[in-house]
One Martini backbone bead per residue (centre of mass of N, CA, C, O) as a GRO file, in nm:
protein
  299
    1MET     BB    1  11.915   6.601  26.931
    2ASN     BB    2  11.989   6.294  27.045
    3VAL     BB    3  12.038   5.995  26.884
    4ASN     BB    4  12.027   5.645  27.006
    5TYR     BB    5  12.161   5.338  26.896
    6PHE     BB    6  12.020   4.984  26.930
    7GLY     BB    7  12.055   4.674  26.975
    8TYR     BB    8  11.841   4.359  27.029
    9TYR     BB    9  11.807   4.083  27.262
   10LEU     BB   10  11.781   3.743  27.381
   11HIS     BB   11  11.867   3.583  27.696
   12ASP     BB   12  11.974   3.264  27.794
   13HIS     BB   13  12.106   3.148  28.101
   14LYS     BB   14  12.072   2.824  28.094
   15THR     BB   15  12.210   2.810  27.772
   16ASN     BB   16  12.356   3.078  27.645
   17LYS     BB   17  12.151   3.191  27.462
   18ASP     BB   18  12.078   3.384  27.167
   19TYR     BB   19  11.798   3.598  27.051
   20GLN     BB   20  11.637   3.704  26.756
   21ILE     BB   21  11.342   3.925  26.782
   22ASP     BB   22  11.050   4.064  26.728
   23LEU     BB   23  10.939   4.325  26.962
   24SER     BB   24  10.725   4.552  26.839
   25ASP     BB   25  10.453   4.430  26.908
   26LEU     BB   26  10.504   4.427  27.213
   27PHE     BB   27  10.549   4.718  27.277
   28ASP     BB   28  10.279   4.803  27.150
   29SER     BB   29  10.107   4.668  27.364
   30ILE     BB   30  10.233   4.806  27.596
   31SER     BB   31  10.174   5.113  27.490
   32ASN     BB   32   9.837   4.999  27.479
   33ASN     BB   33   9.739   4.847  27.733
   34LYS     BB   34   9.709   4.525  27.712
   35TYR     BB   35   9.840   4.518  28.004
   36PRO     BB   36   9.736   4.661  28.318
   37ASP     BB   37   9.869   4.495  28.537
   38ILE     BB   38  10.144   4.569  28.442
   39ASN     BB   39  10.140   4.895  28.385
   40SER     BB   40  10.079   4.959  28.690
   41ASN     BB   41  10.389   4.816  28.765
   42LEU     BB   42  10.577   5.053  28.671
   43TYR     BB   43  10.927   5.095  28.750
   44TYR     BB   44  11.201   5.351  28.812
   45ASN     BB   45  11.353   5.445  29.096
   46GLY     BB   46  11.023   5.512  29.205
   47ASP     BB   47  10.909   5.554  28.928
   48ARG     BB   48  10.685   5.614  28.702
   49ILE     BB   49  10.620   5.415  28.391
   50TYR     BB   50  10.552   5.545  28.035
   51PRO     BB   51  10.424   5.378  27.764
   52LEU     BB   52  10.328   5.537  27.464
   53PRO     BB   53  10.193   5.637  27.208
   54TYR     BB   54  10.234   5.808  26.901
   55LEU     BB   55  10.400   5.766  26.598
   56GLY     BB   56  10.388   5.486  26.504
   57SER     BB   57  10.705   5.355  26.586
   58THR     BB   58  10.660   5.581  26.790
   59TYR     BB   59  10.745   5.653  27.145
   60LEU     BB   60  10.654   5.715  27.467
   61LEU     BB   61  10.867   5.792  27.767
   62ILE     BB   62  10.777   5.808  28.109
   63GLN     BB   63  10.906   5.979  28.432
   64SER     BB   64  10.714   5.988  28.735
   65ARG     BB   65  10.571   6.160  29.058
   66ASP     BB   66  10.317   6.311  28.947
   67ASN     BB   67  10.015   6.253  29.032
   68GLU     BB   68   9.853   6.440  28.805
   69LEU     BB   69  10.004   6.308  28.576
   70ILE     BB   70   9.920   6.042  28.611
   71LYS     BB   71   9.627   6.063  28.599
   72PHE     BB   72   9.613   6.177  28.316
   73ILE     BB   73   9.761   5.914  28.187
   74GLU     BB   74   9.505   5.726  28.292
   75ARG     BB   75   9.330   5.814  28.097
   76ALA     BB   76   9.142   5.648  27.852
   77THR     BB   77   9.128   5.915  27.632
   78LEU     BB   78   9.434   5.969  27.572
   79LYS     BB   79   9.603   6.215  27.397
   80HIS     BB   80   9.893   6.320  27.275
   81GLU     BB   81   9.810   6.630  27.251
   82ASP     BB   82   9.762   6.650  27.546
   83LEU     BB   83  10.020   6.565  27.678
   84SER     BB   84  10.202   6.765  27.530
   85THR     BB   85  10.076   7.008  27.705
   86LYS     BB   86  10.114   6.888  27.992
   87LEU     BB   87  10.450   6.865  27.960
   88GLY     BB   88  10.497   7.160  27.940
   89THR     BB   89  10.363   7.227  28.243
   90ALA     BB   90  10.522   7.027  28.413
   91ASN     BB   91  10.745   7.003  28.681
   92SER     BB   92  10.826   6.681  28.733
   93VAL     BB   93  10.889   6.698  28.411
   94GLY     BB   94  11.036   6.704  28.146
   95MET     BB   95  11.067   6.499  27.903
   96ALA     BB   96  11.006   6.289  27.698
   97SER     BB   97  11.071   6.025  27.527
   98TYR     BB   98  11.192   5.877  27.227
   99VAL     BB   99  11.075   5.565  27.076
  100LYS     BB  100  11.215   5.351  26.826
  101PHE     BB  101  11.066   5.046  26.715
  102GLU     BB  102  11.263   4.775  26.571
  103PRO     BB  103  11.384   4.537  26.429
  104ASN     BB  104  11.658   4.472  26.630
  105TRP     BB  105  11.611   4.806  26.681
  106ILE     BB  106  11.700   5.131  26.849
  107ALA     BB  107  11.556   5.454  26.897
  108ILE     BB  108  11.669   5.735  27.124
  109VAL     BB  109  11.522   6.018  27.258
  110SER     BB  110  11.668   6.223  27.529
  111LYS     BB  111  11.656   6.425  27.807
  112VAL     BB  112  11.765   6.537  28.090
  113LEU     BB  113  11.490   6.408  28.257
  114SER     BB  114  11.448   6.180  28.099
  115PRO     BB  115  11.431   5.865  28.013
  116ARG     BB  116  11.648   5.604  27.948
  117ILE     BB  117  11.764   5.291  27.826
  118GLN     BB  118  11.743   5.150  28.100
  119ALA     BB  119  11.427   5.200  28.165
  120LEU     BB  120  11.342   5.023  27.920
  121SER     BB  121  11.487   4.758  27.997
  122HIS     BB  122  11.339   4.741  28.276
  123ILE     BB  123  11.027   4.710  28.150
  124ILE     BB  124  11.081   4.483  27.963
  125ASN     BB  125  11.149   4.259  28.163
  126HIS     BB  126  10.916   4.268  28.335
  127PHE     BB  127  10.722   4.168  28.126
  128ILE     BB  128  10.861   3.894  28.074
  129ARG     BB  129  10.838   3.803  28.375
  130CYS     BB  130  10.508   3.812  28.349
  131LEU     BB  131  10.506   3.600  28.117
  132GLY     BB  132  10.710   3.351  28.205
  133SER     BB  133  11.025   3.464  28.171
  134ASP     BB  134  11.378   3.411  28.153
  135LEU     BB  135  11.443   3.624  27.991
  136GLU     BB  136  11.670   3.854  27.856
  137PHE     BB  137  11.686   4.199  27.784
  138LYS     BB  138  11.924   4.327  27.550
  139LEU     BB  139  12.209   4.521  27.441
  140ALA     BB  140  12.362   4.674  27.163
  141ALA     BB  141  12.622   4.835  27.055
  142PHE     BB  142  12.682   5.079  26.800
  143ASN     BB  143  12.985   5.085  26.673
  144ASP     BB  144  13.233   5.360  26.545
  145LYS     BB  145  13.542   5.281  26.463
  146VAL     BB  146  13.885   5.398  26.508
  147SER     BB  147  14.199   5.413  26.441
  148LYS     BB  148  14.477   5.590  26.496
  149LYS     BB  149  14.608   5.530  26.209
  150ASP     BB  150  14.323   5.650  26.053
  151ILE     BB  151  14.298   5.936  26.106
  152VAL     BB  152  14.435   6.027  25.828
  153LYS     BB  153  14.164   5.937  25.655
  154LEU     BB  154  14.035   6.176  25.735
  155ASN     BB  155  13.856   6.453  25.615
  156HIS     BB  156  13.680   6.546  25.892
  157VAL     BB  157  13.686   6.754  26.163
  158SER     BB  158  13.473   6.921  26.415
  159SER     BB  159  13.505   6.747  26.692
  160ILE     BB  160  13.612   6.682  27.041
  161SER     BB  161  13.644   6.422  27.274
  162ILE     BB  162  13.753   6.387  27.619
  163GLY     BB  163  13.849   6.116  27.868
  164LEU     BB  164  13.991   6.160  28.201
  165ASN     BB  165  14.120   5.991  28.429
  166ALA     BB  166  14.198   6.005  28.763
  167SER     BB  167  14.524   5.889  28.705
  168SER     BB  168  14.596   6.131  28.554
  169SER     BB  169  14.807   6.389  28.522
  170LEU     BB  170  14.605   6.594  28.378
  171THR     BB  171  14.378   6.574  28.585
  172SER     BB  172  14.569   6.697  28.834
  173LYS     BB  173  14.637   6.959  28.681
  174LEU     BB  174  14.341   7.072  28.635
  175VAL     BB  175  14.224   7.055  28.903
  176GLY     BB  176  14.430   7.212  29.057
  177THR     BB  177  14.357   7.475  28.875
  178LEU     BB  178  14.034   7.484  28.961
  179LEU     BB  179  14.083   7.462  29.277
  180GLY     BB  180  14.379   7.556  29.413
  181ASN     BB  181  14.448   7.254  29.570
  182GLY     BB  182  14.505   7.046  29.402
  183TYR     BB  183  14.470   6.673  29.442
  184PRO     BB  184  14.291   6.530  29.657
  185ALA     BB  185  14.264   6.218  29.789
  186THR     BB  186  13.927   6.299  29.859
  187SER     BB  187  13.830   6.321  29.594
  188ASP     BB  188  13.537   6.300  29.378
  189ILE     BB  189  13.697   6.291  29.116
  190GLY     BB  190  13.716   6.081  28.839
  191GLY     BB  191  13.718   6.287  28.600
  192ILE     BB  192  13.764   6.435  28.275
  193GLU     BB  193  13.581   6.648  28.034
  194ILE     BB  194  13.680   6.732  27.689
  195ARG     BB  195  13.596   6.995  27.457
  196LEU     BB  196  13.687   7.055  27.117
  197LYS     BB  197  13.618   7.350  26.908
  198PRO     BB  198  13.580   7.519  26.652
  199SER     BB  199  13.612   7.842  26.519
  200SER     BB  200  13.474   7.731  26.263
  201SER     BB  201  13.282   7.553  26.036
  202LYS     BB  202  13.550   7.487  25.856
  203SER     BB  203  13.717   7.367  26.074
  204ASN     BB  204  13.990   7.148  26.118
  205LEU     BB  205  14.069   6.880  26.370
  206LYS     BB  206  14.255   6.655  26.268
  207LYS     BB  207  14.546   6.727  26.372
  208ASP     BB  208  14.456   6.739  26.682
  209LEU     BB  209  14.392   6.454  26.688
  210GLN     BB  210  14.662   6.316  26.617
  211ASN     BB  211  14.811   6.442  26.863
  212ILE     BB  212  14.661   6.320  27.091
  213ALA     BB  213  14.708   6.038  27.011
  214ILE     BB  214  15.018   6.059  27.064
  215ASN     BB  215  15.038   6.249  27.356
  216ILE     BB  216  14.808   6.043  27.493
  217PRO     BB  217  14.799   5.801  27.692
  218ASP     BB  218  14.568   5.533  27.714
  219SER     BB  219  14.587   5.518  28.047
  220ASP     BB  220  14.431   5.828  28.037
  221ILE     BB  221  14.199   5.717  27.870
  222ASP     BB  222  13.859   5.652  27.843
  223GLU     BB  223  13.794   5.858  27.598
  224LEU     BB  224  13.788   5.894  27.249
  225ASP     BB  225  13.644   6.141  27.020
  226ALA     BB  226  13.466   6.222  26.712
  227ARG     BB  227  13.341   6.461  26.477
  228GLY     BB  228  13.291   6.302  26.126
  229LYS     BB  229  13.467   6.208  25.833
  230ILE     BB  230  13.584   6.009  25.584
  231GLU     BB  231  13.420   6.118  25.338
  232ALA     BB  232  13.307   6.393  25.175
  233THR     BB  233  13.006   6.244  25.136
  234ASP     BB  234  12.955   6.243  25.421
  235ARG     BB  235  12.826   6.227  25.710
  236MET     BB  236  12.828   6.333  26.014
  237ARG     BB  237  12.992   6.163  26.300
  238ASP     BB  238  13.047   5.930  26.527
  239LEU     BB  239  13.387   5.877  26.636
  240TYR     BB  240  13.596   5.590  26.777
  241ILE     BB  241  13.915   5.556  26.918
  242HIS     BB  242  13.857   5.529  27.224
  243GLY     BB  243  13.692   5.321  27.352
  244SER     BB  244  13.334   5.334  27.394
  245GLY     BB  245  13.043   5.383  27.153
  246GLY     BB  246  12.744   5.491  27.026
  247LEU     BB  247  12.556   5.553  26.790
  248LYS     BB  248  12.468   5.877  26.636
  249ASP     BB  249  12.240   6.162  26.635
  250PHE     BB  250  12.158   6.498  26.497
  251ILE     BB  251  11.855   6.678  26.574
  252ARG     BB  252  11.613   6.961  26.448
  253PRO     BB  253  11.325   6.995  26.534
  254ARG     BB  254  11.083   7.218  26.573
  255TYR     BB  255  10.852   7.018  26.632
  256GLU     BB  256  10.731   6.758  26.817
  257HIS     BB  257  10.607   6.592  26.529
  258GLU     BB  258  10.893   6.578  26.403
  259ILE     BB  259  11.071   6.352  26.545
  260PRO     BB  260  11.000   6.087  26.380
  261SER     BB  261  11.092   6.182  26.108
  262SER     BB  262  11.380   6.264  26.209
  263ILE     BB  263  11.460   5.968  26.294
  264THR     BB  264  11.405   5.826  26.013
  265LYS     BB  265  11.608   5.994  25.845
  266ALA     BB  266  11.887   5.972  26.024
  267ALA     BB  267  11.890   5.653  25.972
  268SER     BB  268  11.862   5.641  25.662
  269LEU     BB  269  12.153   5.817  25.626
  270ASN     BB  270  12.322   5.636  25.833
  271THR     BB  271  12.543   5.398  25.705
  272ALA     BB  272  12.675   5.294  25.956
  273LEU     BB  273  12.393   5.187  26.087
  274GLN     BB  274  12.308   5.006  25.844
  275ALA     BB  275  12.549   4.820  25.859
  276LYS     BB  276  12.509   4.738  26.139
  277ILE     BB  277  12.243   4.607  26.132
  278LYS     BB  278  12.310   4.406  25.910
  279GLU     BB  279  12.545   4.262  26.084
  280PHE     BB  280  12.338   4.191  26.345
  281SER     BB  281  12.121   4.028  26.166
  282GLY     BB  282  12.373   3.831  26.052
  283ASP     BB  283  12.465   3.712  26.323
  284PRO     BB  284  12.540   3.372  26.399
  285ASN     BB  285  12.520   3.415  26.729
  286TYR     BB  286  12.224   3.428  26.646
  287ILE     BB  287  11.897   3.314  26.699
  288LYS     BB  288  11.647   3.283  26.493
  289THR     BB  289  11.300   3.397  26.557
  290SER     BB  290  10.926   3.436  26.503
  291ASP     BB  291  10.876   3.268  26.769
  292PRO     BB  292  10.802   3.304  27.087
  293HIS     BB  293  10.695   3.017  27.200
  294ALA     BB  294  10.966   2.875  27.148
  295ILE     BB  295  11.108   3.064  27.370
  296GLY     BB  296  10.887   3.110  27.621
  297LEU     BB  297  10.711   3.380  27.492
  298ASN     BB  298  10.383   3.482  27.613
  299TRP     BB  299  10.193   3.700  27.368
   0.00000   0.00000   0.00000
């Protein structure tokens, strides 16, 4: 499971000011249905959205059109153990997303059919509007970038991902080879993603990454990133060489109830994340406040 990390803040469009405020209590209130009139009208792309308490600062985020599941969730006596069982048998919902909500930052684990960070942002903004505020909840991606010239300094590279845009000559050649009919102008293919994997767990693709950075023009690449580490003592993490991407971790919990502790452990061990959280929290471009009423946010 991938864990994606984001900073968050509130933007005032009237003054163009950005505020950092701890919204974890607000999200806890949302998840515990303390505003039932608002909770009953949470939708995203036509689906009902349910933020629900799970364990500690980790919450479930469920998106569904399944009427049976909706009725089940809306039972006042619902426990997360019951919901876990129900989710395992529901046909119209994949699995819930797991959201760890902390002061100034969020971690989210999503599966193929579960809601993404966009759905979370949407419902939080809906709540803020319903509480009478014009502020907008916004996300800040935590990026871990490595310049092309610094690739040589990497200790180890375990995998490489390349995103080629539609205008790349490589895209034309690859699509033509795959489809057998060239690259027609009417094609709906907008690009190609390539992932290079090592031949063994000990293989180091550092030299391959260097060659890619040298041989493929930036104009052909939407994104170039690698899974690797800078120092021998570092943990493996996602490194972005070209384009932008957010910090993430990969967790392997054996059971569902281990997901919250797995997220917490991964976040605490990710030194790049901790540095980004510290940098973001101390950014002087954001106005810090602990009083929601001072910025017109009434909860």
